[in-house]
mmCIF file with all atom_site columns, C-alpha atoms in Angstrom:
data_model
loop_
_atom_site.group_PDB
_atom_site.id
_atom_site.type_symbol
_atom_site.label_atom_id
_atom_site.label_alt_id
_atom_site.label_comp_id
_atom_site.label_asym_id
_atom_site.label_entity_id
_atom_site.label_seq_id
_atom_site.pdbx_PDB_ins_code
_atom_site.Cartn_x
_atom_site.Cartn_y
_atom_site.Cartn_z
_atom_site.occupancy
_atom_site.B_iso_or_equiv
_atom_site.pdbx_formal_charge
_atom_site.auth_seq_id
_atom_site.auth_comp_id
_atom_site.auth_asym_id
_atom_site.auth_atom_id
_atom_site.pdbx_PDB_model_num
ATOM 1   C CA . MET A 1 1   ? 218.174 143.009 -67.204 1.00 0.00 ? 1   MET A CA 1
ATOM 2   C CA . PRO A 1 2   ? 219.953 139.655 -67.569 1.00 0.00 ? 2   PRO A CA 1
ATOM 3   C CA . ARG A 1 3   ? 218.394 136.843 -65.538 1.00 0.00 ? 3   ARG A CA 1
ATOM 4   C CA . ARG A 1 4   ? 221.442 136.481 -63.247 1.00 0.00 ? 4   ARG A CA 1
ATOM 5   C CA . ALA A 1 5   ? 221.382 140.202 -62.382 1.00 0.00 ? 5   ALA A CA 1
ATOM 6   C CA . PHE A 1 6   ? 217.614 140.070 -61.794 1.00 0.00 ? 6   PHE A CA 1
ATOM 7   C CA . VAL A 1 7   ? 217.962 137.125 -59.379 1.00 0.00 ? 7   VAL A CA 1
ATOM 8   C CA . ALA A 1 8   ? 220.787 138.910 -57.541 1.00 0.00 ? 8   ALA A CA 1
ATOM 9   C CA . ALA A 1 9   ? 218.670 142.079 -57.260 1.00 0.00 ? 9   ALA A CA 1
ATOM 10  C CA . VAL A 1 10  ? 215.687 140.122 -55.891 1.00 0.00 ? 10  VAL A CA 1
ATOM 11  C CA . LEU A 1 11  ? 217.907 138.363 -53.342 1.00 0.00 ? 11  LEU A CA 1
ATOM 12  C CA . LEU A 1 12  ? 219.466 141.669 -52.316 1.00 0.00 ? 12  LEU A CA 1
ATOM 13  C CA . LEU A 1 13  ? 216.046 143.278 -51.827 1.00 0.00 ? 13  LEU A CA 1
ATOM 14  C CA . ALA A 1 14  ? 214.785 140.268 -49.881 1.00 0.00 ? 14  ALA A CA 1
ATOM 15  C CA . GLY A 1 15  ? 217.807 140.536 -47.615 1.00 0.00 ? 15  GLY A CA 1
ATOM 16  C CA . CYS A 1 16  ? 217.123 144.215 -47.000 1.00 0.00 ? 16  CYS A CA 1
ATOM 17  C CA . SER A 1 17  ? 213.514 143.663 -46.000 1.00 0.00 ? 17  SER A CA 1
ATOM 18  C CA . SER A 1 18  ? 214.403 141.015 -43.433 1.00 0.00 ? 18  SER A CA 1
ATOM 19  C CA . ALA A 1 19  ? 217.174 143.263 -42.080 1.00 0.00 ? 19  ALA A CA 1
ATOM 20  C CA . GLN A 1 20  ? 214.543 145.844 -41.141 1.00 0.00 ? 20  GLN A CA 1
ATOM 21  C CA . VAL A 1 21  ? 213.373 143.736 -38.207 1.00 0.00 ? 21  VAL A CA 1
ATOM 22  C CA . PRO A 1 22  ? 215.772 143.681 -35.256 1.00 0.00 ? 22  PRO A CA 1
ATOM 23  C CA . ALA A 1 23  ? 216.748 140.254 -33.997 1.00 0.00 ? 23  ALA A CA 1
ATOM 24  C CA . ALA A 1 24  ? 215.086 138.592 -31.048 1.00 0.00 ? 24  ALA A CA 1
ATOM 25  C CA . ASP A 1 25  ? 216.316 135.385 -29.445 1.00 0.00 ? 25  ASP A CA 1
ATOM 26  C CA . PRO A 1 26  ? 213.732 134.067 -26.987 1.00 0.00 ? 26  PRO A CA 1
ATOM 27  C CA . PRO A 1 27  ? 214.403 131.039 -24.799 1.00 0.00 ? 27  PRO A CA 1
ATOM 28  C CA . ALA A 1 28  ? 213.253 127.738 -26.312 1.00 0.00 ? 28  ALA A CA 1
ATOM 29  C CA . SER A 1 29  ? 210.320 127.628 -23.871 1.00 0.00 ? 29  SER A CA 1
ATOM 30  C CA . ASP A 1 30  ? 208.917 130.890 -25.343 1.00 0.00 ? 30  ASP A CA 1
ATOM 31  C CA . GLN A 1 31  ? 209.526 130.300 -29.054 1.00 0.00 ? 31  GLN A CA 1
ATOM 32  C CA . GLY A 1 32  ? 206.177 128.684 -29.910 1.00 0.00 ? 32  GLY A CA 1
ATOM 33  C CA . ALA A 1 33  ? 204.178 131.342 -28.061 1.00 0.00 ? 33  ALA A CA 1
ATOM 34  C CA . CYS A 1 34  ? 206.271 134.103 -29.657 1.00 0.00 ? 34  CYS A CA 1
ATOM 35  C CA . ARG A 1 35  ? 205.626 132.766 -33.168 1.00 0.00 ? 35  ARG A CA 1
ATOM 36  C CA . THR A 1 36  ? 201.897 132.682 -32.415 1.00 0.00 ? 36  THR A CA 1
ATOM 37  C CA . LEU A 1 37  ? 201.935 136.231 -31.029 1.00 0.00 ? 37  LEU A CA 1
ATOM 38  C CA . ILE A 1 38  ? 203.863 137.608 -34.008 1.00 0.00 ? 38  ILE A CA 1
ATOM 39  C CA . GLN A 1 39  ? 201.347 136.039 -36.421 1.00 0.00 ? 39  GLN A CA 1
ATOM 40  C CA . ALA A 1 40  ? 198.462 137.649 -34.491 1.00 0.00 ? 40  ALA A CA 1
ATOM 41  C CA . LEU A 1 41  ? 199.876 141.195 -34.586 1.00 0.00 ? 41  LEU A CA 1
ATOM 42  C CA . PRO A 1 42  ? 198.019 143.840 -36.600 1.00 0.00 ? 42  PRO A CA 1
ATOM 43  C CA . LEU A 1 43  ? 199.399 145.146 -39.887 1.00 0.00 ? 43  LEU A CA 1
ATOM 44  C CA . THR A 1 44  ? 199.007 148.734 -38.660 1.00 0.00 ? 44  THR A CA 1
ATOM 45  C CA . ILE A 1 45  ? 199.588 150.190 -35.207 1.00 0.00 ? 45  ILE A CA 1
ATOM 46  C CA . ASP A 1 46  ? 199.048 153.837 -34.319 1.00 0.00 ? 46  ASP A CA 1
ATOM 47  C CA . GLY A 1 47  ? 198.781 154.590 -38.043 1.00 0.00 ? 47  GLY A CA 1
ATOM 48  C CA . ALA A 1 48  ? 202.178 153.007 -38.840 1.00 0.00 ? 48  ALA A CA 1
ATOM 49  C CA . GLU A 1 49  ? 202.269 150.228 -41.442 1.00 0.00 ? 49  GLU A CA 1
ATOM 50  C CA . ASN A 1 50  ? 204.104 146.950 -40.837 1.00 0.00 ? 50  ASN A CA 1
ATOM 51  C CA . THR A 1 51  ? 207.635 147.092 -42.299 1.00 0.00 ? 51  THR A CA 1
ATOM 52  C CA . GLY A 1 52  ? 208.647 143.514 -41.545 1.00 0.00 ? 52  GLY A CA 1
ATOM 53  C CA . ARG A 1 53  ? 208.323 140.474 -39.332 1.00 0.00 ? 53  ARG A CA 1
ATOM 54  C CA . SER A 1 54  ? 210.467 137.577 -38.251 1.00 0.00 ? 54  SER A CA 1
ATOM 55  C CA . ASP A 1 55  ? 209.508 134.619 -36.073 1.00 0.00 ? 55  ASP A CA 1
ATOM 56  C CA . PHE A 1 56  ? 210.111 136.630 -32.907 1.00 0.00 ? 56  PHE A CA 1
ATOM 57  C CA . ALA A 1 57  ? 209.920 140.339 -33.818 1.00 0.00 ? 57  ALA A CA 1
ATOM 58  C CA . ALA A 1 58  ? 207.927 142.843 -35.849 1.00 0.00 ? 58  ALA A CA 1
ATOM 59  C CA . ALA A 1 59  ? 208.335 146.471 -36.893 1.00 0.00 ? 59  ALA A CA 1
ATOM 60  C CA . TRP A 1 60  ? 206.067 149.265 -38.071 1.00 0.00 ? 60  TRP A CA 1
ATOM 61  C CA . GLY A 1 61  ? 206.686 152.711 -39.563 1.00 0.00 ? 61  GLY A CA 1
ATOM 62  C CA . ASP A 1 62  ? 209.761 154.872 -40.022 1.00 0.00 ? 62  ASP A CA 1
ATOM 63  C CA . PRO A 1 63  ? 211.330 155.468 -37.573 1.00 0.00 ? 63  PRO A CA 1
ATOM 64  C CA . GLN A 1 64  ? 210.350 152.002 -36.496 1.00 0.00 ? 64  GLN A CA 1
ATOM 65  C CA . ILE A 1 65  ? 208.153 150.887 -33.652 1.00 0.00 ? 65  ILE A CA 1
ATOM 66  C CA . VAL A 1 66  ? 209.727 147.517 -32.806 1.00 0.00 ? 66  VAL A CA 1
ATOM 67  C CA . LEU A 1 67  ? 208.204 144.629 -30.878 1.00 0.00 ? 67  LEU A CA 1
ATOM 68  C CA . ARG A 1 68  ? 210.494 141.819 -29.677 1.00 0.00 ? 68  ARG A CA 1
ATOM 69  C CA . CYS A 1 69  ? 209.126 138.697 -28.036 1.00 0.00 ? 69  CYS A CA 1
ATOM 70  C CA . GLY A 1 70  ? 210.777 136.515 -25.404 1.00 0.00 ? 70  GLY A CA 1
ATOM 71  C CA . VAL A 1 71  ? 212.956 139.193 -23.831 1.00 0.00 ? 71  VAL A CA 1
ATOM 72  C CA . ALA A 1 72  ? 214.520 139.190 -20.366 1.00 0.00 ? 72  ALA A CA 1
ATOM 73  C CA . THR A 1 73  ? 213.228 141.287 -17.488 1.00 0.00 ? 73  THR A CA 1
ATOM 74  C CA . PRO A 1 74  ? 214.758 144.773 -17.734 1.00 0.00 ? 74  PRO A CA 1
ATOM 75  C CA . ALA A 1 75  ? 217.348 145.730 -15.120 1.00 0.00 ? 75  ALA A CA 1
ATOM 76  C CA . ALA A 1 76  ? 215.184 148.777 -14.304 1.00 0.00 ? 76  ALA A CA 1
ATOM 77  C CA . TYR A 1 77  ? 212.325 146.602 -13.039 1.00 0.00 ? 77  TYR A CA 1
ATOM 78  C CA . GLN A 1 78  ? 211.746 146.501 -9.282  1.00 0.00 ? 78  GLN A CA 1
ATOM 79  C CA . PRO A 1 79  ? 208.725 145.018 -7.469  1.00 0.00 ? 79  PRO A CA 1
ATOM 80  C CA . ASP A 1 80  ? 207.558 148.567 -6.694  1.00 0.00 ? 80  ASP A CA 1
ATOM 81  C CA . SER A 1 81  ? 208.144 149.934 -10.219 1.00 0.00 ? 81  SER A CA 1
ATOM 82  C CA . GLU A 1 82  ? 205.370 152.108 -11.584 1.00 0.00 ? 82  GLU A CA 1
ATOM 83  C CA . MET A 1 83  ? 203.631 150.347 -14.451 1.00 0.00 ? 83  MET A CA 1
ATOM 84  C CA . ILE A 1 84  ? 201.444 151.723 -17.215 1.00 0.00 ? 84  ILE A CA 1
ATOM 85  C CA . VAL A 1 85  ? 198.291 149.675 -17.806 1.00 0.00 ? 85  VAL A CA 1
ATOM 86  C CA . VAL A 1 86  ? 196.800 149.755 -21.292 1.00 0.00 ? 86  VAL A CA 1
ATOM 87  C CA . ASN A 1 87  ? 193.646 147.702 -21.805 1.00 0.00 ? 87  ASN A CA 1
ATOM 88  C CA . GLU A 1 88  ? 194.542 145.274 -19.013 1.00 0.00 ? 88  GLU A CA 1
ATOM 89  C CA . VAL A 1 89  ? 198.176 144.773 -20.057 1.00 0.00 ? 89  VAL A CA 1
ATOM 90  C CA . ALA A 1 90  ? 200.759 146.212 -17.647 1.00 0.00 ? 90  ALA A CA 1
ATOM 91  C CA . TRP A 1 91  ? 203.941 147.690 -19.160 1.00 0.00 ? 91  TRP A CA 1
ATOM 92  C CA . LEU A 1 92  ? 207.144 148.926 -17.538 1.00 0.00 ? 92  LEU A CA 1
ATOM 93  C CA . PRO A 1 93  ? 208.166 152.173 -19.272 1.00 0.00 ? 93  PRO A CA 1
ATOM 94  C CA . VAL A 1 94  ? 211.881 152.922 -19.573 1.00 0.00 ? 94  VAL A CA 1
ATOM 95  C CA . GLU A 1 95  ? 212.773 156.219 -21.214 1.00 0.00 ? 95  GLU A CA 1
ATOM 96  C CA . GLN A 1 96  ? 215.491 156.106 -23.895 1.00 0.00 ? 96  GLN A CA 1
ATOM 97  C CA . ASP A 1 97  ? 217.319 158.885 -25.766 1.00 0.00 ? 97  ASP A CA 1
ATOM 98  C CA . LYS A 1 98  ? 214.838 158.774 -28.644 1.00 0.00 ? 98  LYS A CA 1
ATOM 99  C CA . GLY A 1 99  ? 211.721 157.185 -27.211 1.00 0.00 ? 99  GLY A CA 1
ATOM 100 C CA . TYR A 1 100 ? 210.566 154.546 -24.735 1.00 0.00 ? 100 TYR A CA 1
ATOM 101 C CA . ILE A 1 101 ? 210.947 150.825 -24.289 1.00 0.00 ? 101 ILE A CA 1
ATOM 102 C CA . PHE A 1 102 ? 207.810 149.313 -22.782 1.00 0.00 ? 102 PHE A CA 1
ATOM 103 C CA . THR A 1 103 ? 208.158 145.783 -21.382 1.00 0.00 ? 103 THR A CA 1
ATOM 104 C CA . ALA A 1 104 ? 205.211 143.603 -20.424 1.00 0.00 ? 104 ALA A CA 1
ATOM 105 C CA . VAL A 1 105 ? 206.827 142.364 -17.208 1.00 0.00 ? 105 VAL A CA 1
ATOM 106 C CA . GLY A 1 106 ? 204.926 139.567 -15.490 1.00 0.00 ? 106 GLY A CA 1
ATOM 107 C CA . ARG A 1 107 ? 203.597 138.057 -18.718 1.00 0.00 ? 107 ARG A CA 1
ATOM 108 C CA . THR A 1 108 ? 204.837 134.975 -20.530 1.00 0.00 ? 108 THR A CA 1
ATOM 109 C CA . PRO A 1 109 ? 206.353 135.304 -22.965 1.00 0.00 ? 109 PRO A CA 1
ATOM 110 C CA . GLN A 1 110 ? 207.707 138.680 -21.985 1.00 0.00 ? 110 GLN A CA 1
ATOM 111 C CA . VAL A 1 111 ? 207.434 141.288 -24.735 1.00 0.00 ? 111 VAL A CA 1
ATOM 112 C CA . GLU A 1 112 ? 209.133 144.641 -25.244 1.00 0.00 ? 112 GLU A CA 1
ATOM 113 C CA . VAL A 1 113 ? 208.089 147.426 -27.569 1.00 0.00 ? 113 VAL A CA 1
ATOM 114 C CA . PHE A 1 114 ? 210.352 150.306 -28.554 1.00 0.00 ? 114 PHE A CA 1
ATOM 115 C CA . VAL A 1 115 ? 208.341 153.384 -29.504 1.00 0.00 ? 115 VAL A CA 1
ATOM 116 C CA . PRO A 1 116 ? 210.308 156.297 -30.969 1.00 0.00 ? 116 PRO A CA 1
ATOM 117 C CA . ASP A 1 117 ? 209.522 159.773 -29.686 1.00 0.00 ? 117 ASP A CA 1
ATOM 118 C CA . THR A 1 118 ? 208.088 160.634 -33.112 1.00 0.00 ? 118 THR A CA 1
ATOM 119 C CA . HIS A 1 119 ? 204.922 158.847 -31.901 1.00 0.00 ? 119 HIS A CA 1
ATOM 120 C CA . SER A 1 120 ? 203.278 160.989 -29.278 1.00 0.00 ? 120 SER A CA 1
ATOM 121 C CA . PRO A 1 121 ? 202.086 160.004 -26.822 1.00 0.00 ? 121 PRO A CA 1
ATOM 122 C CA . GLU A 1 122 ? 204.384 157.004 -26.925 1.00 0.00 ? 122 GLU A CA 1
ATOM 123 C CA . VAL A 1 123 ? 201.815 154.717 -25.254 1.00 0.00 ? 123 VAL A CA 1
ATOM 124 C CA . ASN A 1 124 ? 199.409 154.911 -28.225 1.00 0.00 ? 124 ASN A CA 1
ATOM 125 C CA . PRO A 1 125 ? 200.838 151.861 -30.087 1.00 0.00 ? 125 PRO A CA 1
ATOM 126 C CA . LEU A 1 126 ? 200.236 149.755 -26.958 1.00 0.00 ? 126 LEU A CA 1
ATOM 127 C CA . VAL A 1 127 ? 196.482 150.182 -27.449 1.00 0.00 ? 127 VAL A CA 1
ATOM 128 C CA . ASP A 1 128 ? 196.655 148.346 -30.796 1.00 0.00 ? 128 ASP A CA 1
ATOM 129 C CA . LEU A 1 129 ? 198.833 145.618 -29.262 1.00 0.00 ? 129 LEU A CA 1
ATOM 130 C CA . ALA A 1 130 ? 196.598 144.938 -26.242 1.00 0.00 ? 130 ALA A CA 1
ATOM 131 C CA . GLY A 1 131 ? 194.252 142.459 -27.964 1.00 0.00 ? 131 GLY A CA 1
ATOM 132 C CA . PRO A 1 132 ? 197.000 140.202 -29.348 1.00 0.00 ? 132 PRO A CA 1
ATOM 133 C CA . MET A 1 133 ? 198.869 140.466 -26.038 1.00 0.00 ? 133 MET A CA 1
ATOM 134 C CA . MET A 1 134 ? 195.806 139.397 -24.024 1.00 0.00 ? 134 MET A CA 1
ATOM 135 C CA . ALA A 1 135 ? 195.092 136.498 -26.398 1.00 0.00 ? 135 ALA A CA 1
ATOM 136 C CA . ASN A 1 136 ? 198.661 135.229 -26.819 1.00 0.00 ? 136 ASN A CA 1
ATOM 137 C CA . THR A 1 137 ? 200.496 135.861 -23.556 1.00 0.00 ? 137 THR A CA 1
ATOM 138 C CA . ARG A 1 138 ? 199.559 134.825 -20.050 1.00 0.00 ? 138 ARG A CA 1
ATOM 139 C CA . VAL A 1 139 ? 199.936 136.498 -16.687 1.00 0.00 ? 139 VAL A CA 1
ATOM 140 C CA . SER A 1 140 ? 202.868 134.853 -14.916 1.00 0.00 ? 140 SER A CA 1
ATOM 141 C CA . GLY A 1 141 ? 203.646 137.361 -12.180 1.00 0.00 ? 141 GLY A CA 1
ATOM 142 C CA . PRO A 1 142 ? 202.097 140.168 -10.168 1.00 0.00 ? 142 PRO A CA 1
ATOM 143 C CA . ALA A 1 143 ? 203.198 142.900 -12.585 1.00 0.00 ? 143 ALA A CA 1
ATOM 144 C CA . GLY A 1 144 ? 201.387 141.227 -15.499 1.00 0.00 ? 144 GLY A CA 1
ATOM 145 C CA . ALA A 1 145 ? 197.897 141.638 -14.066 1.00 0.00 ? 145 ALA A CA 1
ATOM 146 C CA . ALA A 1 146 ? 195.956 144.828 -14.425 1.00 0.00 ? 146 ALA A CA 1
#
């Protein structure tokens, strides 16, 4: 393969791997904490291998489990919303067409995790995320405490 074609192929493949991680755009006040959290995440969750990371997001498996850091509070959240607590981290579950979005409401930075319905039960990946969440986010509201 000519050198120019090889370089183009490498650049194309590099672009594809970064495209696997959905974008996240946390507020400036959360960016440092999000970078730290992303670096602390495990390479495998619920048996799914990491498929990519950016400064503010990470993905595992196919179909992807996706974690995004620095997200807004979901519209579905109410002070009396039922939360799921996994190893002292409280998550708001919101059912989607093909899985669940779990948001750690009441923690800073706020984190959401999309778990496709191919992972059952859908809460299992949250077990592997609990340690990094406890170490790299802080309780900032009543929903964040277990």
